[in-house]
């Protein structure tokens, strides 16, 4: 494989966006969880919900900061490595990103300060309102990003003027039909990430015999929520597949490793796609009409094969094929675990079943892996287009970018991201290890000009006398 500035720029953006998406996926779900905890505390008065809120707020603050830092970098990357893309799509994408700033960032920045420093200074109802506004802000951020990305997947509402994509129908862009299956799919993925991280933390404490009352709440609420949301997520995943069938036949053919047109179509479950010889090795295949039924909800629908598409328009076959199956596999494992755990919880046996507790604890990477592989399927499957069907990725790169410059920036990004995020992850681990300490008085050491002071010192926090959790 030839090392080019284009390949290095793609690797760099894939590296940074893969790092970035981990944190919004976590914080969107966590912000919603914090709102639920604060509402339950106000409604019931149980100290356990307040203890858990204070505990997860610290983790939210650190993860939120890491998400902001990693996201800002991508805007600079678009300018340095993808200037033609920025110039051509700026009239649409620049405006959409501005909407994100004016709505999502404004809510997050304003009300996160209240969450971190304002509890002693505002009435309880306003504190709950502020928590909900932070959750709304994270959701709006995902909404505008999904509109932006959906326009790249299925461009609508534009005309080409002077070599640029100019909007001529904002309603079509914002209410693009694919947004309404892709945005809920992403939002549910974030909620599931939060649910499994909370449940895994609860399982970890139960295995260690610590923070029993809080751990049971985390485990039960996380698994209950996941048990409901995973089936809904599967439905929206299927709806996502329908837009791919309709608008991006090459991506769907790559996902299915379908080489020839079929009517009705079979369904390849597992295989090793042999791209050179246009065949599948070691294939495990469901006979027709399973492929038509899964892809088009029909018993006799014709499905497009790669042979009928010019090879210059093919995406890389292996990555979408395997990443899609890893995503589905993670979803199935999460569904089984959520349903088994919920069943055992209803029977009162969950806290004593160490096998399920270990499985729940070890499940926390599953939603992250599912989110990442889902994005790999969507973004790699869109290649060789950066705006599907109208702008090739090779034509979007900065024209004067050299291979040497791209190598230097890639190495710098890898080194800096690895250092910053290793430190951030280690700090979150220390907070999790310290656990939910029952400190119901406002932290006196919190200073607005030192935002990280909100998380305090985990070791010192662990040494505080715990208050009853109210279980």
Short mmCIF file of C-alpha atoms in Angstrom, two decimals, residues 13 35 41 60 82 85 96 99 110 119 126 178 226 235 241 254 273 299 328 380 409 455 464:
data_model
loop_
_atom_site.label_atom_id
_atom_site.label_comp_id
_atom_site.label_asym_id
_atom_site.label_seq_id
_atom_site.Cartn_x
_atom_site.Cartn_y
_atom_site.Cartn_z
CA UNK A 13 -9.09 11.91 11.08
CA UNK A 35 -31.22 14.20 35.41
CA UNK A 41 -33.85 12.66 44.80
CA UNK A 60 -19.19 13.49 33.91
CA UNK A 82 -9.31 18.98 4.14
CA UNK A 85 -13.86 19.98 1.59
CA UNK A 96 -24.97 23.68 10.89
CA UNK A 99 -26.36 26.11 15.10
CA UNK A 110 -24.11 27.96 30.95
CA UNK A 119 -26.04 23.89 44.18
CA UNK A 126 -33.56 25.25 39.39
CA UNK A 178 -32.43 9.73 7.05
CA UNK A 226 -30.73 -1.49 28.77
CA UNK A 235 -35.47 -1.50 15.37
CA UNK A 241 -30.28 -0.33 6.92
CA UNK A 254 -20.08 -4.36 0.87
CA UNK A 273 -14.64 -11.88 1.51
CA UNK A 299 -39.72 -11.95 0.22
CA UNK A 328 -24.43 -6.65 15.70
CA UNK A 380 -15.78 3.58 5.57
CA UNK A 409 0.91 15.95 12.18
CA UNK A 455 -13.70 16.18 41.42
CA UNK A 464 -14.74 10.68 54.51
#
